[in-house]
XYZ file of C-alpha atoms in Angstrom:
374
model
C -68.323 44.237 -112.679
C -68.181 40.555 -113.650
C -65.173 39.510 -115.743
C -64.801 35.816 -116.589
C -61.438 34.251 -117.317
C -62.680 33.616 -120.853
C -65.808 34.913 -122.610
C -66.822 32.496 -125.355
C -70.223 34.161 -125.686
C -68.538 37.399 -126.717
C -66.357 35.538 -129.203
C -69.370 33.831 -130.773
C -71.255 37.128 -130.987
C -68.377 38.700 -132.939
C -68.511 36.017 -135.665
C -72.078 34.748 -135.274
C -73.194 35.051 -138.892
C -70.094 33.282 -140.217
C -70.413 30.485 -137.675
C -74.123 30.035 -138.319
C -73.531 29.860 -142.081
C -70.797 27.253 -141.599
C -72.999 25.123 -139.360
C -75.888 25.284 -141.798
C -73.554 24.230 -144.611
C -72.765 21.027 -142.723
C -76.361 20.393 -141.708
C -77.512 20.729 -145.292
C -74.757 18.396 -146.500
C -75.656 15.732 -143.906
C -71.992 14.629 -143.801
C -71.071 14.787 -140.140
C -67.854 12.786 -139.592
C -64.517 12.942 -141.478
C -66.041 14.797 -144.409
C -64.633 17.353 -146.823
C -64.905 19.900 -144.000
C -62.412 17.896 -141.949
C -60.080 17.389 -144.908
C -60.154 21.125 -145.637
C -59.443 21.976 -142.007
C -56.541 19.525 -141.906
C -54.936 21.218 -144.892
C -55.639 24.747 -143.681
C -54.246 24.172 -140.183
C -51.201 22.370 -141.586
C -50.561 25.272 -143.970
C -51.005 27.796 -141.170
C -48.503 25.995 -138.938
C -45.941 25.248 -141.636
C -46.547 21.501 -141.675
C -47.196 19.360 -144.728
C -49.900 17.066 -143.378
C -52.607 16.946 -140.729
C -55.048 14.465 -139.226
C -58.057 15.591 -137.216
C -58.889 13.564 -134.107
C -61.418 13.645 -131.280
C -59.388 15.584 -128.681
C -56.003 16.973 -127.783
C -55.454 13.992 -125.510
C -56.144 11.646 -128.411
C -53.738 13.687 -130.525
C -50.946 12.885 -128.071
C -51.930 9.233 -127.755
C -52.268 8.571 -131.481
C -49.096 10.498 -132.328
C -47.012 8.467 -129.890
C -48.720 5.217 -130.861
C -47.999 5.893 -134.546
C -44.341 6.412 -133.630
C -44.244 2.973 -132.036
C -44.194 4.080 -128.410
C -45.780 1.547 -126.100
C -45.420 -0.938 -123.274
C -42.160 -0.652 -121.350
C -40.952 2.520 -123.058
C -40.039 5.799 -121.352
C -40.961 9.307 -122.505
C -39.461 12.534 -121.150
C -41.816 15.416 -120.433
C -42.536 18.299 -118.063
C -44.042 17.845 -114.599
C -45.667 21.290 -114.855
C -48.550 20.985 -117.286
C -52.060 19.598 -117.608
C -52.444 15.939 -116.672
C -53.279 14.825 -120.229
C -49.625 15.105 -121.226
C -48.388 12.369 -118.909
C -51.698 10.513 -118.968
C -51.273 9.930 -122.705
C -47.880 8.362 -122.088
C -49.229 6.155 -119.327
C -52.242 4.988 -121.335
C -49.866 3.592 -123.954
C -48.173 1.470 -121.310
C -45.120 3.721 -121.325
C -43.761 5.616 -118.339
C -43.288 9.383 -118.034
C -39.855 10.596 -116.986
C -40.051 14.158 -115.735
C -37.454 16.876 -116.235
C -37.892 20.148 -114.366
C -38.824 23.439 -115.998
C -37.098 26.725 -116.681
C -37.897 29.129 -113.841
C -38.818 31.995 -116.171
C -40.690 30.441 -119.101
C -42.176 27.437 -117.230
C -41.271 25.236 -120.189
C -39.152 22.107 -119.857
C -35.476 22.956 -119.315
C -33.164 21.347 -121.913
C -30.346 21.266 -119.368
C -32.518 19.151 -117.085
C -33.270 16.803 -119.992
C -29.551 16.319 -120.589
C -28.929 15.619 -116.893
C -31.761 13.106 -116.868
C -30.409 11.272 -119.895
C -26.849 11.266 -118.615
C -27.821 9.985 -115.173
C -30.303 7.351 -116.348
C -29.475 3.698 -115.834
C -28.389 2.070 -119.107
C -31.452 -0.187 -119.055
C -33.709 2.852 -118.735
C -31.829 4.988 -121.234
C -32.134 2.343 -123.921
C -35.914 2.428 -123.516
C -36.325 6.216 -123.632
C -38.032 6.782 -126.968
C -39.224 10.377 -127.085
C -39.391 13.866 -125.623
C -42.758 15.597 -125.282
C -42.036 19.310 -124.793
C -45.090 21.301 -123.710
C -45.430 24.817 -125.109
C -46.987 26.055 -121.889
C -49.294 29.068 -121.686
C -48.783 29.748 -125.415
C -44.983 30.038 -125.645
C -42.738 27.537 -127.414
C -40.121 25.588 -125.530
C -36.446 25.903 -126.515
C -36.813 23.821 -129.661
C -33.251 24.256 -130.947
C -31.790 22.756 -127.787
C -34.452 20.052 -127.558
C -33.981 19.084 -131.202
C -30.225 18.844 -130.687
C -30.729 16.567 -127.672
C -33.207 14.405 -129.576
C -30.777 13.968 -132.452
C -27.888 13.177 -130.103
C -29.846 10.478 -128.258
C -31.941 9.279 -131.230
C -35.262 10.319 -129.713
C -38.541 11.331 -131.315
C -40.146 14.684 -130.516
C -43.898 15.014 -130.053
C -44.760 18.649 -129.401
C -47.629 19.209 -126.987
C -49.122 22.262 -128.671
C -52.465 22.212 -126.862
C -51.984 25.799 -125.659
C -49.832 27.074 -128.497
C -51.725 27.347 -131.774
C -50.067 30.286 -133.544
C -47.021 30.482 -131.269
C -43.679 30.936 -133.010
C -40.064 30.060 -132.262
C -37.428 31.678 -134.486
C -40.006 32.308 -137.190
C -41.470 28.783 -137.205
C -44.872 27.885 -135.838
C -45.446 25.452 -132.999
C -46.155 21.977 -134.293
C -43.685 22.109 -137.166
C -40.494 21.078 -135.335
C -40.790 17.486 -134.197
C -41.923 14.158 -135.540
C -45.427 15.345 -134.690
C -47.302 18.286 -133.239
C -50.388 17.521 -131.130
C -53.023 20.243 -130.791
C -56.248 20.589 -128.823
C -59.421 22.261 -130.067
C -61.035 22.321 -126.612
C -63.307 25.410 -126.487
C -60.950 27.460 -124.291
C -57.935 27.046 -126.576
C -56.579 29.714 -128.938
C -58.406 27.920 -131.732
C -61.353 26.300 -129.982
C -64.317 24.287 -131.190
C -67.880 24.156 -129.860
C -67.040 20.802 -128.300
C -63.835 18.801 -128.237
C -61.358 17.989 -130.960
C -57.702 17.897 -131.875
C -55.260 17.604 -134.730
C -51.884 15.981 -135.347
C -49.461 17.708 -137.708
C -46.337 16.304 -139.324
C -43.957 16.652 -142.246
C -44.121 12.866 -142.735
C -46.885 11.602 -145.022
C -46.470 7.944 -144.035
C -46.786 8.865 -140.367
C -50.027 10.766 -140.969
C -51.401 7.836 -142.965
C -50.709 5.674 -139.922
C -52.525 8.142 -137.661
C -55.511 8.183 -139.996
C -55.705 4.395 -139.828
C -55.479 4.387 -136.047
C -58.258 6.969 -135.670
C -60.759 4.667 -137.445
C -60.219 1.454 -135.490
C -56.941 0.586 -137.219
C -58.674 0.349 -140.574
C -57.149 1.173 -143.954
C -60.240 0.057 -145.840
C -63.737 -0.430 -144.496
C -64.182 -3.529 -142.345
C -60.532 -4.581 -142.774
C -58.530 -3.860 -139.613
C -54.751 -3.949 -139.838
C -54.448 -3.471 -136.073
C -56.469 -2.490 -133.024
C -57.004 1.235 -133.166
C -59.290 3.896 -131.739
C -62.533 5.693 -132.432
C -61.086 9.197 -132.627
C -62.650 11.143 -135.449
C -63.154 14.891 -135.696
C -66.713 15.733 -136.649
C -67.688 18.038 -139.490
C -69.559 20.580 -137.376
C -66.436 21.233 -135.311
C -64.283 21.407 -138.437
C -66.588 23.977 -140.019
C -66.506 26.133 -136.883
C -62.724 25.874 -136.648
C -62.275 26.883 -140.286
C -64.143 30.113 -139.566
C -62.147 30.780 -136.415
C -58.808 30.050 -138.074
C -59.335 33.085 -140.313
C -59.717 35.253 -137.196
C -56.899 33.712 -135.188
C -54.035 36.069 -136.014
C -56.079 39.172 -135.171
C -57.212 37.571 -131.917
C -53.644 36.705 -130.943
C -52.441 40.210 -131.747
C -55.163 41.657 -129.526
C -54.074 39.356 -126.692
C -50.498 40.584 -127.080
C -51.705 44.189 -126.811
C -53.566 43.384 -123.586
C -50.555 41.500 -122.219
C -48.336 44.501 -122.896
C -50.700 46.739 -120.918
C -50.597 44.292 -118.028
C -46.803 44.031 -118.154
C -46.363 47.785 -117.882
C -48.874 48.084 -115.059
C -47.846 45.101 -112.950
C -44.042 45.113 -113.113
C -43.662 48.161 -110.794
C -45.782 46.314 -108.216
C -43.215 43.556 -107.824
C -45.299 41.082 -109.795
C -43.330 38.871 -112.170
C -45.100 39.049 -115.556
C -44.771 36.333 -118.205
C -41.217 36.073 -119.484
C -41.176 36.144 -123.270
C -38.034 34.518 -124.611
C -36.383 36.617 -127.310
C -36.799 33.798 -129.836
C -40.539 33.513 -129.272
C -43.802 35.090 -130.308
C -46.106 34.406 -127.355
C -49.819 33.731 -127.885
C -50.883 34.223 -124.247
C -53.208 31.279 -124.072
C -52.887 32.241 -120.434
C -51.491 35.485 -119.059
C -49.732 34.052 -116.022
C -48.123 36.191 -113.356
C -46.050 35.098 -110.387
C -46.096 36.504 -106.880
C -45.631 35.478 -103.269
C -49.161 36.126 -102.017
C -50.876 34.451 -104.958
C -53.814 32.967 -103.059
C -54.650 36.247 -101.355
C -54.662 38.125 -104.672
C -56.798 35.449 -106.329
C -59.387 35.635 -103.553
C -59.348 39.432 -103.668
C -59.897 39.481 -107.433
C -62.717 36.952 -107.171
C -64.446 39.114 -104.557
C -64.178 42.037 -106.965
C -65.791 40.049 -109.796
C -62.594 39.144 -111.659
C -62.019 35.491 -112.415
C -58.441 34.321 -111.835
C -57.211 30.742 -111.765
C -54.143 28.642 -111.010
C -52.644 26.590 -113.835
C -51.476 24.224 -112.267
C -51.696 23.797 -108.479
C -50.286 20.252 -108.242
C -47.339 19.193 -110.438
C -47.700 15.867 -112.192
C -45.040 14.066 -110.169
C -47.090 14.703 -107.014
C -50.366 13.368 -108.403
C -51.695 10.417 -106.363
C -51.794 8.102 -109.376
C -48.036 8.514 -109.882
C -46.925 7.477 -106.397
C -45.405 4.369 -107.931
C -42.958 6.445 -110.002
C -40.879 7.173 -106.928
C -41.040 10.966 -106.976
C -41.728 13.078 -103.901
C -41.873 16.678 -102.710
C -38.560 18.245 -103.660
C -37.998 16.105 -106.752
C -38.697 19.056 -109.065
C -38.388 22.215 -106.968
C -38.855 24.720 -109.786
C -42.155 23.176 -110.828
C -43.267 22.957 -107.212
C -42.441 26.615 -106.596
C -44.272 27.664 -109.748
C -47.345 25.711 -108.657
C -47.376 27.694 -105.410
C -47.034 31.147 -106.954
C -48.511 31.387 -110.476
C -51.861 32.993 -111.258
C -53.604 33.460 -114.601
C -55.683 36.553 -115.399
C -58.294 37.256 -118.106
C -56.664 37.980 -121.487
C -59.252 37.167 -124.162
C -59.485 39.344 -127.317
C -62.991 40.638 -126.574
C -61.885 42.152 -123.258
C -62.938 45.808 -123.406
C -60.679 48.693 -122.441
C -62.772 49.529 -119.394
C -62.501 45.934 -118.168
C -58.757 45.905 -118.776
C -58.449 49.106 -116.768
C -60.637 47.662 -114.016
C -58.431 44.570 -113.758
C -55.295 46.710 -113.606
C -56.726 49.081 -111.005
C -58.032 46.206 -108.894
C -54.626 44.524 -108.860
C -53.019 47.838 -107.951
C -55.513 48.380 -105.142
C -54.581 44.993 -103.680
C -51.012 46.259 -103.354
C -52.167 49.612 -101.992
C -51.047 51.434 -105.098
């Protein structure tokens, strides 16, 4: 049996006619960039997430960059974020000329620990603290960070919040959707995401209309009107074909997420007796299981065993950001963030896509059990 980590072919097959109709609608219109399709998607995603405004951009990375740029973050500033996430989070900060300041994660949820943020702020040199402008909490694996605590810290220290929602479309914290808490929510439409395009794309959400207007200027070369450039911006426009595809998928998203939660529950019940640590779902959260990530001592051995049995399993993420070669100049080293480093050594993500059949779910469970001799 061959079970990929994600089966986009199966997803397309389940909605093929709707997708094909949407694509043909765009082709027949011959409007391919920032058209009515994009405007409709912006409104629909904003409504879905409980935000007032949205701006489609070219990628999730661009969503982070443009959101922070529109908030005035730039050269010489500092931004607090997690060391345990995909590189784009800190890369976006660095590309603006700012510097990432890492705060370690919670050992159970893998999201940034508010207590570590407080310690970082309290211990920072006054010259550094005065230049800390924002917190970028990452809603890792599809579960929101502790947004009450993070919001309280941001208010206390007069910081902006840019939510990294790349993995968290549809996730909820205390009844509110990811992307509706901070100054901005940055989402990715990379094909593997909960809401994924047939290429790349992203969106920035906010409750602030003036902020979104700024983002929309930045995404078209800093232009408010054609050929008049208020500032140097970017070429970061979401195309109409992707928007049309995403509008179709958005209507399916809740049912897909519910199916993933059903699969995750089956895994939880099967794996916990084996001594595997399943994903910890905080009581305030509705998890979307962008990744179903377990934790165990002999992670590498299990991953190799599953791969030999035809089951794709992958590590997200094997090297924390503070240990990346390009960040040697930041002064971090092994031991700087022990919880993130331990997670990187022991986490493993298993297939959890909605189209996963019952026989494949059972095969995954039985294969994991057989590894443990159960």
